[in-house]
Amino acid sequence: MKLLRKGAEAELYLTEFENKGALLKKRVPKNYRNKELDDEIRKSRTRLESRFLAKARKLGVATPQVYDTDLEEHSILMEFISGTRVKDALTKKNFETICTDIGEDIARLHAYDLVHGDLTTSNILIHNGRLTFIDFGLGSNSKKIEDKAVDLLVFKKTFEATHADLMPAGWEKIIAGYSAKAKDAEAIVKQIEKIEKRARYH
Ligand SMILES: Nc1ncnc2c1ncn2[C@@H]1O[C@H](COP(=O)(O)OP(=O)(O)O)[C@@H](O)[C@H]1O
Ligand SMILES: [Mg+2]
């Protein structure tokens, strides 16, 4: 197995499954955490990630197919997606369509009460204009307007920092795509503004 990338929490290995390219995501121990607690956290995130990768896919948002989940090994074997991270692909020329599509996909997740929990342009891959969402280990099920607003606000913060050159138009496209598809879009967007105001006064 070839080590592809060492993330903050996990090691990603390139491997094969039934003669197809596959990716093994293995959550590694964090030594600053108590051993048993660390084991529980890694198990729980692996379980959530596997569950939400499958759920998102079912509701029409592309994710890698999960081939196997091994809780004892804290690992998930999944389809390898060729392509690049949206983080590395976004430019002034192409951002409009991509950002609109991202907003629409997040609306689809939220419509089924799936809150991603770690939306960033590193956690969305792109291949031939098609988006694939990954890294659902902090995902949750929630109907709450507040939780969906926070999901978007966390994304906005990292988007602003990573794609300063595309602000504010890029974020506006994401919200436009989101608003066109989300069921409580108006309330959620209002809630984002409320949280931002609250943050400014503290
Ligand atoms: N299924 C996949 N196919 C191709 N590349 C992937 C896949 N899953 C992850 N990657 C690559 O590995 C990186 C880290 O994976 P990710 O699941 O986001 O782990 P982390 O929790 O460390 O952020 C991604 O940004 C992407 O570049
Ligand atoms: Mg990630």
Short mmCIF file of C-alpha atoms and ligand atoms in Angstrom, two decimals:
data_model
loop_
_atom_site.label_atom_id
_atom_site.label_comp_id
_atom_site.label_asym_id
_atom_site.label_seq_id
_atom_site.Cartn_x
_atom_site.Cartn_y
_atom_site.Cartn_z
CA MET A 1 0.00 0.00 0.00
CA LYS A 2 1.23 3.43 -0.91
CA LEU A 3 0.83 6.30 1.54
CA LEU A 4 -0.97 9.00 -0.41
CA ARG A 5 -1.44 11.63 2.24
CA LYS A 6 -1.10 12.18 5.96
CA GLY A 7 -4.04 14.23 7.14
CA ALA A 8 -4.65 15.84 10.50
CA GLU A 9 -6.38 12.73 11.83
CA ALA A 10 -5.87 10.01 9.32
CA GLU A 11 -3.47 8.36 6.90
CA LEU A 12 -4.73 7.77 3.38
CA TYR A 13 -3.35 4.79 1.48
CA LEU A 14 -3.71 3.97 -2.17
CA THR A 15 -4.69 0.34 -2.69
CA GLU A 16 -7.00 -1.87 -4.76
CA PHE A 17 -10.38 -3.46 -4.33
CA GLU A 18 -11.63 -5.94 -6.94
CA ASN A 19 -9.07 -4.63 -9.43
CA LYS A 20 -10.18 -1.05 -8.99
CA GLY A 21 -8.30 1.81 -7.38
CA ALA A 22 -9.29 2.10 -3.76
CA LEU A 23 -8.40 4.32 -0.87
CA LEU A 24 -7.91 3.19 2.71
CA LYS A 25 -8.53 5.90 5.30
CA LYS A 26 -7.07 4.90 8.63
CA ARG A 27 -7.49 7.07 11.70
CA VAL A 28 -4.25 7.11 13.67
CA PRO A 29 -3.87 7.43 17.47
CA LYS A 30 -3.49 10.83 19.06
CA ASN A 31 -1.03 10.38 21.90
CA TYR A 32 -2.19 13.44 23.81
CA ARG A 33 -5.56 11.75 24.36
CA ASN A 34 -6.25 9.07 26.94
CA LYS A 35 -5.85 5.73 25.16
CA GLU A 36 -9.37 4.41 25.73
CA LEU A 37 -11.01 7.72 24.95
CA ASP A 38 -8.87 8.04 21.82
CA ASP A 39 -9.94 4.58 20.69
CA GLU A 40 -13.61 5.48 21.22
CA ILE A 41 -13.29 8.76 19.32
CA ARG A 42 -11.59 7.07 16.37
CA LYS A 43 -14.19 4.29 16.32
CA SER A 44 -17.07 6.72 16.52
CA ARG A 45 -15.76 8.98 13.73
CA THR A 46 -15.08 5.97 11.53
CA ARG A 47 -18.62 4.70 12.13
CA LEU A 48 -20.18 8.12 11.44
CA GLU A 49 -18.07 8.69 8.35
CA SER A 50 -19.01 5.36 6.84
CA ARG A 51 -22.69 5.84 7.65
CA PHE A 52 -22.92 9.37 6.25
CA LEU A 53 -20.87 8.60 3.11
CA ALA A 54 -23.54 6.02 2.31
CA LYS A 55 -26.46 8.22 3.34
CA ALA A 56 -25.31 11.19 1.25
CA ARG A 57 -24.89 8.96 -1.75
CA LYS A 58 -28.41 7.61 -1.35
CA LEU A 59 -29.93 11.05 -1.27
CA GLY A 60 -28.16 12.10 -4.45
CA VAL A 61 -24.91 13.73 -3.38
CA ALA A 62 -21.90 11.97 -4.88
CA THR A 63 -19.51 10.38 -2.37
CA PRO A 64 -16.95 7.56 -2.71
CA GLN A 65 -18.54 4.13 -2.50
CA VAL A 66 -17.72 2.43 0.80
CA TYR A 67 -16.29 -1.08 0.25
CA ASP A 68 -15.52 -2.00 3.85
CA THR A 69 -15.54 -0.49 7.33
CA ASP A 70 -13.27 -1.92 10.04
CA LEU A 71 -13.99 -0.34 13.42
CA GLU A 72 -11.22 -2.26 15.20
CA GLU A 73 -8.70 -0.92 12.68
CA HIS A 74 -10.43 2.50 12.60
CA SER A 75 -10.37 2.28 8.85
CA ILE A 76 -12.62 2.64 5.83
CA LEU A 77 -11.89 1.16 2.44
CA MET A 78 -13.54 3.28 -0.23
CA GLU A 79 -13.60 4.06 -3.91
CA PHE A 80 -10.67 6.15 -5.10
CA ILE A 81 -11.87 9.34 -6.76
CA SER A 82 -9.46 10.62 -9.37
CA GLY A 83 -9.51 14.35 -9.66
CA THR A 84 -8.50 17.26 -7.50
CA ARG A 85 -9.68 19.01 -4.41
CA VAL A 86 -11.97 21.97 -5.10
CA LYS A 87 -9.46 23.95 -3.02
CA ASP A 88 -6.87 23.48 -5.77
CA ALA A 89 -9.29 23.73 -8.68
CA LEU A 90 -11.21 26.95 -8.02
CA THR A 91 -10.23 29.92 -10.15
CA LYS A 92 -11.73 33.29 -11.06
CA LYS A 93 -12.78 31.72 -14.36
CA ASN A 94 -14.57 28.61 -13.11
CA PHE A 95 -15.89 29.44 -9.65
CA GLU A 96 -19.42 30.46 -10.59
CA THR A 97 -20.70 27.06 -11.68
CA ILE A 98 -18.66 25.15 -9.11
CA CYS A 99 -19.81 27.31 -6.20
CA THR A 100 -23.45 27.14 -7.31
CA ASP A 101 -23.19 23.34 -7.52
CA ILE A 102 -21.59 23.17 -4.06
CA GLY A 103 -24.49 25.19 -2.61
CA GLU A 104 -27.03 22.89 -4.26
CA ASP A 105 -25.34 19.77 -2.92
CA ILE A 106 -25.18 21.15 0.63
CA ALA A 107 -28.91 21.94 0.32
CA ARG A 108 -29.54 18.31 -0.65
CA LEU A 109 -27.65 17.08 2.42
CA HIS A 110 -29.54 19.51 4.67
CA ALA A 111 -32.89 18.63 3.11
CA TYR A 112 -32.39 15.16 4.56
CA ASP A 113 -31.11 16.58 7.86
CA LEU A 114 -27.53 15.53 7.18
CA VAL A 115 -25.15 18.10 8.64
CA HIS A 116 -21.63 17.56 7.28
CA GLY A 117 -19.73 19.09 10.20
CA ASP A 118 -16.47 19.85 8.36
CA LEU A 119 -17.29 21.62 5.11
CA THR A 120 -14.16 22.95 3.42
CA THR A 121 -12.99 23.03 -0.18
CA SER A 122 -10.44 20.32 0.80
CA ASN A 123 -13.34 18.02 1.60
CA ILE A 124 -14.94 18.33 -1.82
CA LEU A 125 -13.25 16.72 -4.81
CA ILE A 126 -13.88 17.59 -8.45
CA HIS A 127 -13.48 15.55 -11.60
CA ASN A 128 -14.76 16.68 -15.01
CA GLY A 129 -16.92 19.27 -13.32
CA ARG A 130 -18.53 16.67 -11.05
CA LEU A 131 -18.33 17.14 -7.29
CA THR A 132 -17.69 14.40 -4.72
CA PHE A 133 -18.10 15.09 -1.00
CA ILE A 134 -15.78 13.37 1.51
CA ASP A 135 -14.68 13.47 5.16
CA PHE A 136 -17.99 12.97 6.99
CA GLY A 137 -16.41 11.94 10.31
CA LEU A 138 -17.92 14.95 12.13
CA GLY A 139 -21.31 14.51 10.52
CA SER A 140 -24.61 14.44 12.38
CA ASN A 141 -28.33 14.12 11.89
CA SER A 142 -30.18 17.29 12.76
CA LYS A 143 -33.40 19.05 11.80
CA LYS A 144 -32.33 22.25 13.56
CA ILE A 145 -32.02 25.50 11.62
CA GLU A 146 -29.18 26.47 13.98
CA ASP A 147 -27.12 23.34 13.20
CA LYS A 148 -27.51 23.83 9.45
CA ALA A 149 -26.60 27.52 9.78
CA VAL A 150 -23.47 26.62 11.77
CA ASP A 151 -22.52 24.02 9.14
CA LEU A 152 -22.59 26.79 6.51
CA LEU A 153 -20.91 29.37 8.71
CA VAL A 154 -17.96 27.07 9.43
CA PHE A 155 -17.68 26.63 5.66
CA LYS A 156 -17.89 30.38 5.09
CA LYS A 157 -14.99 31.02 7.49
CA THR A 158 -12.66 28.53 5.79
CA PHE A 159 -13.85 29.62 2.33
CA GLU A 160 -13.05 33.26 3.09
CA ALA A 161 -9.61 32.33 4.36
CA THR A 162 -8.74 29.94 1.52
CA HIS A 163 -10.35 31.79 -1.38
CA ALA A 164 -9.98 35.45 -0.43
CA ASP A 165 -9.56 36.29 -4.13
CA LEU A 166 -13.06 34.94 -4.85
CA MET A 167 -14.81 36.91 -2.13
CA PRO A 168 -17.55 37.92 -1.89
CA ALA A 169 -18.79 36.54 -5.23
CA GLY A 170 -17.83 32.92 -4.54
CA TRP A 171 -19.71 32.75 -1.28
CA GLU A 172 -22.71 34.52 -2.84
CA LYS A 173 -22.87 31.80 -5.50
CA ILE A 174 -22.76 29.09 -2.84
CA ILE A 175 -25.67 30.73 -1.02
CA ALA A 176 -27.55 31.24 -4.30
CA GLY A 177 -27.21 27.53 -5.10
CA TYR A 178 -28.19 26.63 -1.57
CA SER A 179 -31.22 28.93 -1.59
CA ALA A 180 -32.49 27.53 -4.86
CA LYS A 181 -32.69 24.02 -3.39
CA ALA A 182 -32.95 24.13 0.42
CA LYS A 183 -36.35 23.86 2.04
CA ASP A 184 -35.79 26.33 4.90
CA ALA A 185 -33.16 28.36 3.04
CA GLU A 186 -34.51 31.75 4.05
CA ALA A 187 -34.58 30.93 7.76
CA ILE A 188 -31.14 29.30 7.63
CA VAL A 189 -29.52 32.23 5.82
CA LYS A 190 -31.12 34.63 8.33
CA GLN A 191 -29.75 32.50 11.15
CA ILE A 192 -26.22 32.72 9.69
CA GLU A 193 -26.49 36.52 9.78
CA LYS A 194 -27.80 36.42 13.34
CA ILE A 195 -24.89 34.28 14.53
CA GLU A 196 -22.42 36.58 12.76
CA LYS A 197 -23.92 39.63 14.48
CA ARG A 198 -23.90 37.87 17.82
CA ALA A 199 -20.19 37.05 17.30
CA ARG A 200 -19.35 40.67 16.49
CA TYR A 201 -20.81 41.97 19.75
CA HIS A 202 -18.96 39.51 21.96
N1 LIG B 1 -11.95 8.61 -1.82
C1 LIG B 1 -10.93 9.43 -2.11
N2 LIG B 1 -10.42 9.48 -3.37
C2 LIG B 1 -9.38 10.30 -3.65
N3 LIG B 1 -8.78 11.11 -2.77
C3 LIG B 1 -9.24 11.12 -1.51
C4 LIG B 1 -10.34 10.29 -1.11
N4 LIG B 1 -10.57 10.48 0.21
C5 LIG B 1 -9.66 11.39 0.60
N5 LIG B 1 -8.85 11.79 -0.42
C6 LIG B 1 -7.72 12.75 -0.33
O1 LIG B 1 -7.15 12.73 0.96
C7 LIG B 1 -7.33 13.98 1.63
C8 LIG B 1 -7.67 13.74 3.10
O2 LIG B 1 -8.85 12.96 3.22
P1 LIG B 1 -9.96 13.32 4.29
O3 LIG B 1 -11.01 12.26 4.25
O4 LIG B 1 -10.42 14.73 4.07
O5 LIG B 1 -9.13 13.15 5.65
P2 LIG B 1 -8.80 14.17 6.83
O6 LIG B 1 -9.77 13.81 7.91
O7 LIG B 1 -7.39 13.88 7.19
O8 LIG B 1 -9.01 15.58 6.32
C9 LIG B 1 -8.45 14.68 0.84
O9 LIG B 1 -8.35 16.10 0.91
C10 LIG B 1 -8.21 14.18 -0.57
O10 LIG B 1 -7.18 14.93 -1.18
MG MG B 2 -10.41 16.44 5.14
#
